[in-house]
């Protein structure tokens, strides 16, 4: 591709992106295809000779796009959002064009220094105290792994990386059953073992860890000769928004000298609004915090920020400094590859810089406040319908509900059929979960361009399809 073709196709791709985003409301949120359809449409072997871009682009439009789930659709109410505000997309064009590998200060000084500044902007925006520093990780999974590795090393007096885990005391990590499965994976990868991830019972509306049970488990493990290493607390868990009492958990962690990691991957974005910060009161006592600007703030994936109170512990756990990675002649600089598991790093700070400047914190606060208010309104409307019931009340913009099954029908099967029918219809997209062993339907509002009208559409679709299934079941 020569310079002219590069320019022409870059423009065409950008134009396509604008047209695509403008057309999303006219598309089903999830594609109506069968497994294997796309695979079979792609040639079995790679081409021996170059193909024209016209043909490649045409195949993209006819073979790939129809098989995509549209995560930027304003009626995407499943999972959590993976937002990409248009200004963030523009910044990603620039990142892709420069294609820098930002692993060290010397490999891209501007990337390192902008990251340092932007992470501190976000610290201020979330109301975290001075003293926290941080790093942009690719995802909350990577941030959580880094935190678990750090708690492991600290508990083992920094000997785990050097000596391995064989012959060491058996480590224990504590959490509730509301945490994301990335915590399980971090425990696997860190070599701690699934059996040593201790699930603490939950209590109350927000399914918070029972701190008395937490403390009892720590004491019992110590008495049994085991080695408690850390606690993973959550704010806004994936299933139903489970949220721990961070201040109470932090007090237990402090009494027993344990590392505390707080997973606020989704809900952390809402903390730019001061009125929601009570959900993580006490977070200033955490050793590590993760939140994902790529979920609710609008930064294109991937962009996850890990804040740490003692960065030297993270660096001591993860840094490897061979001669070829040293920056000669400069002392005291930050090399963020020493703060993360991967060596390679993208220039993720640029899209946050563009995003925060283009929207301002007030613009982002307005979006989040709207989502919360609209979700609460939808929950109230559904609760007012005779055949619907709350399962979990709204936590920010997330709640769960059930539809009453027709007489003689299995309630779980009925609600799974309802979710499938809604998603097959295509106008909105929802997901299911289980609460106390029973199926519930999740709803969360969070897509960057969602409007109040899209929430009204969700109510219409859910009630219309539920009525239809009930009629079909009783005839």
CSV table of C-alpha atoms in Angstrom, one decimal:
chain,number,residue,atom,x,y,z
A,1,UNK,CA,0.0,0.0,0.0
A,2,UNK,CA,1.6,3.3,-1.1
A,3,UNK,CA,1.1,6.7,0.5
A,4,UNK,CA,-1.9,7.7,-1.6
A,5,UNK,CA,-3.7,4.3,-1.0
A,6,UNK,CA,-2.9,4.6,2.7
A,7,UNK,CA,-4.6,8.1,2.7
A,8,UNK,CA,-7.6,7.0,0.6
A,9,UNK,CA,-8.3,3.8,2.6
A,10,UNK,CA,-7.8,5.6,6.0
A,11,UNK,CA,-10.4,8.1,4.9
A,12,UNK,CA,-12.7,5.4,3.7
A,13,UNK,CA,-12.3,3.4,7.0
A,14,UNK,CA,-13.0,6.5,9.0
A,15,UNK,CA,-16.1,7.3,6.9
A,16,UNK,CA,-17.3,3.7,7.3
A,17,UNK,CA,-16.9,4.0,11.0
A,18,UNK,CA,-19.1,7.1,11.2
A,19,UNK,CA,-21.8,5.6,9.0
A,20,UNK,CA,-21.7,2.4,11.0
A,21,UNK,CA,-22.2,4.2,14.3
A,22,UNK,CA,-25.0,6.3,12.8
A,23,UNK,CA,-26.8,3.1,11.6
A,24,UNK,CA,-26.7,1.1,14.8
A,25,UNK,CA,-30.3,1.7,15.9
A,26,UNK,CA,-31.4,0.1,12.7
A,27,UNK,CA,-29.4,-3.1,13.3
A,28,UNK,CA,-30.2,-6.0,15.6
A,29,UNK,CA,-27.9,-5.8,18.7
A,30,UNK,CA,-26.9,-9.4,18.3
A,31,UNK,CA,-26.5,-11.2,15.0
A,32,UNK,CA,-29.0,-13.9,14.0
A,33,UNK,CA,-26.4,-16.5,12.8
A,34,UNK,CA,-25.6,-20.0,13.6
A,35,UNK,CA,-22.2,-21.2,15.0
A,36,UNK,CA,-19.8,-21.9,12.1
A,37,UNK,CA,-21.5,-19.6,9.5
A,38,UNK,CA,-18.7,-17.0,9.4
A,39,UNK,CA,-16.0,-19.7,9.6
A,40,UNK,CA,-17.4,-21.5,6.6
A,41,UNK,CA,-17.6,-18.2,4.6
A,42,UNK,CA,-13.8,-17.6,4.9
A,43,UNK,CA,-11.5,-19.3,2.4
A,44,UNK,CA,-9.8,-22.4,3.8
A,45,UNK,CA,-6.2,-21.4,2.8
A,46,UNK,CA,-4.3,-18.0,2.8
A,47,UNK,CA,-3.9,-16.3,-0.6
A,48,UNK,CA,-0.7,-16.8,-2.4
A,49,UNK,CA,-0.9,-13.5,-4.2
A,50,UNK,CA,-2.0,-10.0,-3.1
A,51,UNK,CA,-5.7,-9.2,-3.3
A,52,UNK,CA,-7.1,-5.7,-4.1
A,53,UNK,CA,-8.3,-3.7,-1.1
A,54,UNK,CA,-11.7,-3.2,-2.8
A,55,UNK,CA,-12.3,-7.0,-2.5
A,56,UNK,CA,-10.9,-7.2,1.1
A,57,UNK,CA,-13.1,-4.3,2.2
A,58,UNK,CA,-16.1,-5.7,0.5
A,59,UNK,CA,-15.6,-9.0,2.2
A,60,UNK,CA,-15.3,-7.2,5.5
A,61,UNK,CA,-18.7,-5.6,4.9
A,62,UNK,CA,-20.5,-8.7,3.7
A,63,UNK,CA,-18.9,-11.5,5.7
A,64,UNK,CA,-17.6,-10.0,9.0
A,65,UNK,CA,-20.0,-7.1,10.0
A,66,UNK,CA,-23.2,-9.3,9.8
A,67,UNK,CA,-21.6,-11.6,12.3
A,68,UNK,CA,-20.7,-9.0,14.9
A,69,UNK,CA,-22.5,-8.2,18.1
A,70,UNK,CA,-22.8,-4.4,18.2
A,71,UNK,CA,-21.3,-3.4,21.6
A,72,UNK,CA,-21.7,0.3,20.8
A,73,UNK,CA,-25.5,-0.2,20.1
A,74,UNK,CA,-27.5,2.2,22.4
A,75,UNK,CA,-29.7,-0.7,23.4
A,76,UNK,CA,-26.9,-2.9,24.5
A,77,UNK,CA,-28.0,-3.7,28.1
A,78,UNK,CA,-26.1,-6.9,28.6
A,79,UNK,CA,-22.9,-7.6,30.6
A,80,UNK,CA,-21.3,-4.3,31.2
A,81,UNK,CA,-20.6,-1.7,28.5
A,82,UNK,CA,-17.3,-1.6,26.5
A,83,UNK,CA,-17.8,1.9,25.4
A,84,UNK,CA,-15.8,3.7,22.7
A,85,UNK,CA,-16.8,7.4,22.7
A,86,UNK,CA,-16.2,8.8,19.2
A,87,UNK,CA,-13.3,11.1,20.4
A,88,UNK,CA,-11.7,8.0,21.9
A,89,UNK,CA,-11.9,6.3,18.5
A,90,UNK,CA,-10.2,9.3,16.9
A,91,UNK,CA,-7.4,9.0,19.4
A,92,UNK,CA,-7.1,5.3,18.6
A,93,UNK,CA,-6.6,6.2,14.9
A,94,UNK,CA,-3.6,8.2,16.0
A,95,UNK,CA,-2.2,5.5,18.3
A,96,UNK,CA,-2.6,2.9,15.5
A,97,UNK,CA,-0.9,5.2,13.0
A,98,UNK,CA,2.1,5.8,15.3
A,99,UNK,CA,2.2,2.2,16.3
A,100,UNK,CA,4.6,2.9,19.2
A,101,UNK,CA,5.7,0.2,21.7
A,102,UNK,CA,5.6,2.2,24.9
A,103,UNK,CA,7.3,-0.3,27.3
A,104,UNK,CA,10.0,2.1,28.6
A,105,UNK,CA,10.3,5.9,29.0
A,106,UNK,CA,13.0,6.0,26.3
A,107,UNK,CA,10.8,4.0,23.8
A,108,UNK,CA,8.2,6.8,23.9
A,109,UNK,CA,8.8,9.5,26.5
A,110,UNK,CA,5.5,11.3,25.8
A,111,UNK,CA,3.5,8.1,26.4
A,112,UNK,CA,5.1,7.5,29.8
A,113,UNK,CA,4.8,11.1,31.0
A,114,UNK,CA,1.2,11.5,29.7
A,115,UNK,CA,0.3,8.3,31.4
A,116,UNK,CA,1.7,9.6,34.7
A,117,UNK,CA,-0.3,12.8,34.4
A,118,UNK,CA,-3.6,11.2,33.2
A,119,UNK,CA,-3.6,8.5,36.0
A,120,UNK,CA,-3.2,11.4,38.5
A,121,UNK,CA,-6.1,13.2,36.7
A,122,UNK,CA,-8.2,10.1,37.3
A,123,UNK,CA,-7.1,9.9,40.9
A,124,UNK,CA,-8.4,13.4,41.5
A,125,UNK,CA,-11.6,12.8,39.5
A,126,UNK,CA,-12.4,9.7,41.7
A,127,UNK,CA,-11.7,11.6,44.9
A,128,UNK,CA,-8.8,9.3,45.9
A,129,UNK,CA,-6.2,10.9,48.2
A,130,UNK,CA,-2.7,12.0,47.3
A,131,UNK,CA,-0.3,9.2,47.8
A,132,UNK,CA,-2.0,6.8,45.3
A,133,UNK,CA,-0.1,6.4,42.0
A,134,UNK,CA,-1.0,4.1,39.3
A,135,UNK,CA,-0.6,2.4,35.9
A,136,UNK,CA,-2.8,1.7,32.9
A,137,UNK,CA,-3.2,-2.0,32.5
A,138,UNK,CA,-4.9,-3.7,29.6
A,139,UNK,CA,-7.8,-5.1,31.7
A,140,UNK,CA,-9.0,-5.6,35.2
A,141,UNK,CA,-7.9,-9.2,34.9
A,142,UNK,CA,-4.3,-8.1,34.5
A,143,UNK,CA,-4.5,-5.6,37.3
A,144,UNK,CA,-6.0,-8.2,39.6
A,145,UNK,CA,-3.3,-10.7,38.7
A,146,UNK,CA,-0.6,-8.0,39.5
A,147,UNK,CA,-2.3,-7.4,42.8
A,148,UNK,CA,-2.5,-11.1,43.7
A,149,UNK,CA,1.1,-11.6,42.8
A,150,UNK,CA,2.1,-8.7,45.0
A,151,UNK,CA,0.0,-9.9,47.9
A,152,UNK,CA,1.7,-13.3,47.4
A,153,UNK,CA,5.2,-11.9,47.4
A,154,UNK,CA,4.6,-9.7,50.4
A,155,UNK,CA,3.2,-12.6,52.4
A,156,UNK,CA,6.2,-14.7,51.5
A,157,UNK,CA,8.7,-12.0,52.4
A,158,UNK,CA,9.5,-11.5,48.7
A,159,UNK,CA,10.8,-15.1,48.2
A,160,UNK,CA,8.0,-16.5,46.0
A,161,UNK,CA,9.5,-15.3,42.7
A,162,UNK,CA,13.0,-16.5,43.7
A,163,UNK,CA,12.3,-19.8,45.4
A,164,UNK,CA,8.9,-20.8,44.0
A,165,UNK,CA,6.0,-22.0,46.1
A,166,UNK,CA,7.2,-25.5,46.8
A,167,UNK,CA,8.0,-25.8,50.5
A,168,UNK,CA,6.4,-22.5,51.4
A,169,UNK,CA,3.4,-22.2,53.7
A,170,UNK,CA,0.1,-22.6,52.0
A,171,UNK,CA,-1.3,-19.2,51.1
A,172,UNK,CA,-4.9,-18.1,51.6
A,173,UNK,CA,-6.8,-15.3,49.9
A,174,UNK,CA,-10.3,-14.2,50.9
A,175,UNK,CA,-13.3,-12.9,48.9
A,176,UNK,CA,-17.1,-13.2,48.6
A,177,UNK,CA,-18.9,-15.2,45.9
A,178,UNK,CA,-19.8,-11.9,44.2
A,179,UNK,CA,-16.3,-11.2,42.8
A,180,UNK,CA,-15.6,-11.6,39.1
A,181,UNK,CA,-14.1,-14.8,37.8
A,182,UNK,CA,-10.9,-12.9,37.0
A,183,UNK,CA,-10.1,-13.3,40.7
A,184,UNK,CA,-10.2,-17.1,40.3
A,185,UNK,CA,-7.9,-16.9,37.3
A,186,UNK,CA,-5.4,-14.7,39.1
A,187,UNK,CA,-5.3,-17.3,41.9
A,188,UNK,CA,-4.7,-20.1,39.4
A,189,UNK,CA,-1.9,-18.2,37.5
A,190,UNK,CA,-0.3,-17.0,40.8
A,191,UNK,CA,0.1,-20.7,41.8
A,192,UNK,CA,-2.0,-20.2,45.0
A,193,UNK,CA,-4.6,-22.7,43.9
A,194,UNK,CA,-8.4,-22.6,43.7
A,195,UNK,CA,-8.9,-24.4,47.0
A,196,UNK,CA,-7.1,-21.6,48.8
A,197,UNK,CA,-9.5,-18.9,47.6
A,198,UNK,CA,-11.8,-18.8,50.6
A,199,UNK,CA,-15.4,-17.6,49.8
A,200,UNK,CA,-16.8,-15.6,52.7
A,201,UNK,CA,-20.6,-15.6,53.2
A,202,UNK,CA,-22.5,-12.4,52.2
A,203,UNK,CA,-25.1,-10.4,53.9
A,204,UNK,CA,-27.5,-7.5,53.3
A,205,UNK,CA,-29.0,-5.8,50.3
A,206,UNK,CA,-25.7,-5.4,48.5
A,207,UNK,CA,-24.4,-9.0,49.3
A,208,UNK,CA,-21.4,-7.7,51.2
A,209,UNK,CA,-18.8,-9.9,52.8
A,210,UNK,CA,-19.7,-10.7,56.4
A,211,UNK,CA,-16.7,-9.2,58.0
A,212,UNK,CA,-17.2,-11.2,61.2
A,213,UNK,CA,-17.0,-14.4,59.1
A,214,UNK,CA,-14.0,-13.0,57.3
A,215,UNK,CA,-12.1,-12.3,60.5
A,216,UNK,CA,-13.0,-15.7,61.9
A,217,UNK,CA,-11.7,-17.4,58.7
A,218,UNK,CA,-8.4,-15.6,58.9
A,219,UNK,CA,-7.9,-16.5,62.5
A,220,UNK,CA,-8.9,-20.2,61.9
A,221,UNK,CA,-6.4,-20.4,59.0
A,222,UNK,CA,-3.6,-18.9,61.0
A,223,UNK,CA,-4.3,-21.4,63.8
A,224,UNK,CA,-4.2,-24.2,61.3
A,225,UNK,CA,-0.7,-23.2,60.2
A,226,UNK,CA,-1.8,-21.6,56.9
A,227,UNK,CA,-0.6,-18.2,55.7
A,228,UNK,CA,-3.3,-15.5,55.0
A,229,UNK,CA,-2.0,-13.3,52.2
A,230,UNK,CA,-4.8,-10.9,51.2
A,231,UNK,CA,-8.4,-10.0,50.6
A,232,UNK,CA,-10.2,-9.1,47.3
A,233,UNK,CA,-13.2,-6.9,47.9
A,234,UNK,CA,-15.6,-5.8,45.2
A,235,UNK,CA,-17.7,-2.7,44.5
A,236,UNK,CA,-20.3,-3.4,41.8
A,237,UNK,CA,-19.9,-7.1,41.2
A,238,UNK,CA,-20.7,-8.4,37.8
A,239,UNK,CA,-23.7,-10.6,38.7
A,240,UNK,CA,-25.9,-8.2,40.6
A,241,UNK,CA,-23.7,-5.3,41.7
A,242,UNK,CA,-22.5,-7.0,44.9
A,243,UNK,CA,-20.7,-4.4,47.0
A,244,UNK,CA,-18.6,-4.9,50.1
A,245,UNK,CA,-18.3,-2.6,53.1
A,246,UNK,CA,-14.8,-1.4,52.1
A,247,UNK,CA,-14.2,0.4,55.4
A,248,UNK,CA,-15.1,-2.7,57.5
A,249,UNK,CA,-13.0,-5.0,55.2
A,250,UNK,CA,-10.1,-2.6,55.3
A,251,UNK,CA,-10.2,-2.6,59.1
A,252,UNK,CA,-10.0,-6.4,59.2
A,253,UNK,CA,-7.1,-6.3,56.6
A,254,UNK,CA,-5.2,-3.8,58.8
A,255,UNK,CA,-5.7,-5.8,62.0
A,256,UNK,CA,-4.2,-8.9,60.4
A,257,UNK,CA,-1.6,-7.2,58.2
A,258,UNK,CA,-3.2,-8.4,54.9
A,259,UNK,CA,-3.0,-6.8,51.4
A,260,UNK,CA,-6.4,-5.4,50.3
A,261,UNK,CA,-7.3,-5.2,46.6
A,262,UNK,CA,-10.6,-3.6,45.6
A,263,UNK,CA,-12.2,-4.6,42.3
A,264,UNK,CA,-14.4,-1.7,41.1
A,265,UNK,CA,-13.9,-2.5,37.4
A,266,UNK,CA,-17.4,-1.3,36.4
A,267,UNK,CA,-18.7,0.8,39.3
A,268,UNK,CA,-15.4,2.7,39.8
A,269,UNK,CA,-16.3,5.0,36.9
A,270,UNK,CA,-19.3,6.3,38.8
A,271,UNK,CA,-17.1,7.6,41.6
A,272,UNK,CA,-16.4,10.7,39.5
A,273,UNK,CA,-19.8,11.7,40.9
A,274,UNK,CA,-19.3,12.6,44.6
A,275,UNK,CA,-22.8,11.4,45.5
A,276,UNK,CA,-21.9,7.8,44.7
A,277,UNK,CA,-18.7,7.6,46.6
A,278,UNK,CA,-20.4,6.2,49.7
A,279,UNK,CA,-20.4,2.9,47.8
A,280,UNK,CA,-16.7,2.6,48.4
A,281,UNK,CA,-16.2,4.5,51.6
A,282,UNK,CA,-12.9,3.5,53.1
A,283,UNK,CA,-11.2,2.8,49.8
A,284,UNK,CA,-8.4,5.1,50.8
A,285,UNK,CA,-7.2,2.2,53.0
A,286,UNK,CA,-6.8,-0.2,50.1
A,287,UNK,CA,-3.4,-1.3,48.8
A,288,UNK,CA,-4.6,-1.7,45.2
A,289,UNK,CA,-7.7,-0.5,43.3
A,290,UNK,CA,-8.8,-1.3,39.8
A,291,UNK,CA,-11.4,0.4,37.6
A,292,UNK,CA,-12.0,0.3,33.9
A,293,UNK,CA,-12.4,3.6,32.0
A,294,UNK,CA,-13.2,1.3,29.0
A,295,UNK,CA,-16.4,0.2,30.6
A,296,UNK,CA,-18.5,3.2,31.6
A,297,UNK,CA,-16.4,6.3,31.0
A,298,UNK,CA,-16.1,5.9,27.2
A,299,UNK,CA,-12.4,5.1,26.7
A,300,UNK,CA,-12.1,2.5,23.9
A,301,UNK,CA,-11.0,-1.0,25.0
A,302,UNK,CA,-8.4,-1.7,26.3
A,303,UNK,CA,-7.9,0.8,29.2
A,304,UNK,CA,-7.9,-0.3,32.9
A,305,UNK,CA,-6.3,1.7,35.7
A,306,UNK,CA,-4.7,0.1,38.7
A,307,UNK,CA,-4.1,2.5,41.6
A,308,UNK,CA,-1.5,1.4,44.2
A,309,UNK,CA,-0.6,2.9,47.6
A,310,UNK,CA,2.9,1.5,47.5
A,311,UNK,CA,4.1,1.3,43.9
A,312,UNK,CA,7.5,0.0,45.1
A,313,UNK,CA,5.8,-3.3,46.1
A,314,UNK,CA,4.3,-3.7,42.7
A,315,UNK,CA,7.6,-3.0,41.0
A,316,UNK,CA,9.5,-5.3,43.4
A,317,UNK,CA,7.1,-8.0,42.4
A,318,UNK,CA,7.1,-7.5,38.6
A,319,UNK,CA,10.2,-5.7,37.5
A,320,UNK,CA,12.9,-7.5,35.5
A,321,UNK,CA,15.8,-5.2,34.4
A,322,UNK,CA,18.1,-6.8,31.8
A,323,UNK,CA,20.8,-4.6,30.4
A,324,UNK,CA,18.9,-4.1,27.1
A,325,UNK,CA,15.9,-2.5,28.9
A,326,UNK,CA,17.9,0.0,30.9
A,327,UNK,CA,17.6,3.7,30.1
A,328,UNK,CA,21.2,4.9,30.4
A,329,UNK,CA,22.0,8.4,31.8
A,330,UNK,CA,18.7,9.0,33.5
A,331,UNK,CA,17.8,8.2,37.1
A,332,UNK,CA,14.4,8.2,38.7
A,333,UNK,CA,12.3,7.7,35.6
A,334,UNK,CA,9.3,5.5,35.4
A,335,UNK,CA,9.2,2.4,33.1
A,336,UNK,CA,5.6,1.2,33.2
A,337,UNK,CA,6.5,-2.2,31.9
A,338,UNK,CA,7.9,-2.8,35.4
A,339,UNK,CA,4.4,-2.2,36.8
A,340,UNK,CA,2.6,-4.8,34.7
A,341,UNK,CA,2.9,-8.5,33.6
A,342,UNK,CA,3.3,-7.8,29.8
A,343,UNK,CA,6.4,-6.1,28.7
A,344,UNK,CA,4.8,-4.6,25.6
A,345,UNK,CA,2.5,-1.6,26.2
A,346,UNK,CA,0.2,0.4,24.0
A,347,UNK,CA,-0.2,4.2,24.1
A,348,UNK,CA,-3.5,4.0,26.1
A,349,UNK,CA,-3.2,7.3,27.9
A,350,UNK,CA,-3.8,9.3,24.7
A,351,UNK,CA,-7.5,8.2,24.4
A,352,UNK,CA,-8.1,9.2,28.0
A,353,UNK,CA,-6.5,12.6,27.4
A,354,UNK,CA,-8.7,13.2,24.4
A,355,UNK,CA,-11.8,11.9,26.2
A,356,UNK,CA,-11.4,13.9,29.4
A,357,UNK,CA,-10.7,17.1,27.5
A,358,UNK,CA,-13.5,16.7,24.9
A,359,UNK,CA,-16.2,15.8,27.4
A,360,UNK,CA,-14.9,17.2,30.7
A,361,UNK,CA,-15.8,15.6,34.0
A,362,UNK,CA,-19.2,17.3,34.1
A,363,UNK,CA,-20.2,15.8,30.7
A,364,UNK,CA,-19.2,12.3,31.9
A,365,UNK,CA,-21.0,12.8,35.2
A,366,UNK,CA,-24.2,13.8,33.4
A,367,UNK,CA,-24.1,10.6,31.3
A,368,UNK,CA,-23.6,8.4,34.4
A,369,UNK,CA,-26.2,10.2,36.4
A,370,UNK,CA,-28.7,9.7,33.5
A,371,UNK,CA,-27.9,6.0,33.3
A,372,UNK,CA,-28.5,5.5,37.0
A,373,UNK,CA,-31.8,7.5,37.0
A,374,UNK,CA,-33.1,5.8,33.8
A,375,UNK,CA,-32.3,2.4,35.2
A,376,UNK,CA,-34.0,3.1,38.5
A,377,UNK,CA,-37.0,4.3,36.5
A,378,UNK,CA,-37.2,1.2,34.4
A,379,UNK,CA,-36.9,-1.0,37.6
A,380,UNK,CA,-39.8,0.9,39.1
A,381,UNK,CA,-41.9,0.4,36.0
A,382,UNK,CA,-41.2,-3.3,35.8
A,383,UNK,CA,-41.9,-3.7,39.5
A,384,UNK,CA,-45.3,-2.1,38.9
A,385,UNK,CA,-46.2,-4.8,36.4
A,386,UNK,CA,-48.2,-7.6,37.9
A,387,UNK,CA,-46.1,-10.5,36.5
A,388,UNK,CA,-42.6,-9.1,37.2
A,389,UNK,CA,-40.6,-9.0,40.4
A,390,UNK,CA,-37.4,-7.5,41.6
A,391,UNK,CA,-34.6,-10.0,42.4
A,392,UNK,CA,-32.0,-7.4,43.3
A,393,UNK,CA,-32.7,-3.7,43.6
A,394,UNK,CA,-30.7,-1.2,41.6
A,395,UNK,CA,-27.0,-0.8,42.3
A,396,UNK,CA,-26.2,2.3,40.3
A,397,UNK,CA,-27.5,1.3,36.8
A,398,UNK,CA,-27.7,-2.5,37.4
A,399,UNK,CA,-30.6,-4.5,38.7
A,400,UNK,CA,-32.1,-7.9,38.1
A,401,UNK,CA,-35.7,-9.2,37.8
A,402,UNK,CA,-37.8,-12.2,37.0
A,403,UNK,CA,-41.0,-12.8,35.1
A,404,UNK,CA,-43.6,-14.9,36.8
A,405,UNK,CA,-43.9,-18.2,35.0
A,406,UNK,CA,-47.3,-19.5,33.8
A,407,UNK,CA,-48.9,-22.2,36.0
A,408,UNK,CA,-47.1,-25.5,35.7
A,409,UNK,CA,-44.0,-24.0,34.0
A,410,UNK,CA,-40.5,-24.2,35.5
A,411,UNK,CA,-39.6,-20.6,36.6
A,412,UNK,CA,-36.0,-20.9,35.6
A,413,UNK,CA,-36.7,-22.4,32.2
A,414,UNK,CA,-39.4,-19.7,31.6
A,415,UNK,CA,-37.0,-16.8,32.4
A,416,UNK,CA,-34.2,-18.4,30.2
A,417,UNK,CA,-36.7,-18.7,27.4
A,418,UNK,CA,-37.6,-15.0,27.9
A,419,UNK,CA,-34.0,-13.9,27.7
A,420,UNK,CA,-33.4,-16.0,24.6
A,421,UNK,CA,-36.6,-14.6,22.9
A,422,UNK,CA,-35.7,-11.0,23.7
A,423,UNK,CA,-32.2,-11.4,22.3
A,424,UNK,CA,-33.4,-13.3,19.2
A,425,UNK,CA,-35.9,-10.4,18.6
A,426,UNK,CA,-32.8,-8.2,18.3
A,427,UNK,CA,-34.1,-4.8,19.5
A,428,UNK,CA,-32.3,-5.0,22.8
A,429,UNK,CA,-29.7,-7.3,24.4
A,430,UNK,CA,-29.9,-8.7,28.0
A,431,UNK,CA,-28.1,-11.4,29.9
A,432,UNK,CA,-29.0,-13.7,32.7
A,433,UNK,CA,-27.4,-14.7,36.0
A,434,UNK,CA,-28.3,-16.8,39.0
A,435,UNK,CA,-29.2,-15.3,42.4
A,436,UNK,CA,-29.4,-17.8,45.3
A,437,UNK,CA,-29.5,-20.6,42.8
A,438,UNK,CA,-32.4,-19.2,40.7
A,439,UNK,CA,-32.3,-17.6,37.3
A,440,UNK,CA,-32.6,-13.9,37.1
A,441,UNK,CA,-32.5,-11.4,34.2
A,442,UNK,CA,-29.9,-8.6,34.4
A,443,UNK,CA,-30.3,-5.1,33.1
A,444,UNK,CA,-27.7,-2.4,33.1
A,445,UNK,CA,-27.7,0.9,31.4
A,446,UNK,CA,-24.2,2.2,30.4
A,447,UNK,CA,-23.8,2.6,26.7
A,448,UNK,CA,-22.3,6.0,25.8
A,449,UNK,CA,-25.1,7.0,23.4
A,450,UNK,CA,-28.1,5.5,25.2
A,451,UNK,CA,-31.1,7.8,25.6
A,452,UNK,CA,-34.2,7.8,27.7
A,453,UNK,CA,-36.1,6.6,24.6
A,454,UNK,CA,-33.9,3.5,24.5
A,455,UNK,CA,-34.8,2.7,28.1
A,456,UNK,CA,-38.5,3.1,27.2
A,457,UNK,CA,-37.9,0.7,24.3
A,458,UNK,CA,-36.4,-1.9,26.7
A,459,UNK,CA,-39.6,-1.8,28.8
A,460,UNK,CA,-41.8,-2.2,25.7
A,461,UNK,CA,-39.7,-5.2,24.4
A,462,UNK,CA,-39.5,-7.0,27.7
A,463,UNK,CA,-43.2,-6.7,28.6
A,464,UNK,CA,-44.4,-7.4,25.0
A,465,UNK,CA,-42.3,-10.6,24.7
A,466,UNK,CA,-43.1,-11.8,28.2
A,467,UNK,CA,-46.8,-11.5,27.4
A,468,UNK,CA,-46.4,-13.4,24.2
A,469,UNK,CA,-44.5,-16.2,25.9
A,470,UNK,CA,-47.2,-16.5,28.6
A,471,UNK,CA,-50.0,-16.6,26.0
A,472,UNK,CA,-48.1,-19.3,24.0
A,473,UNK,CA,-47.6,-21.4,27.2
A,474,UNK,CA,-51.2,-21.3,28.2
A,475,UNK,CA,-52.7,-22.1,24.8
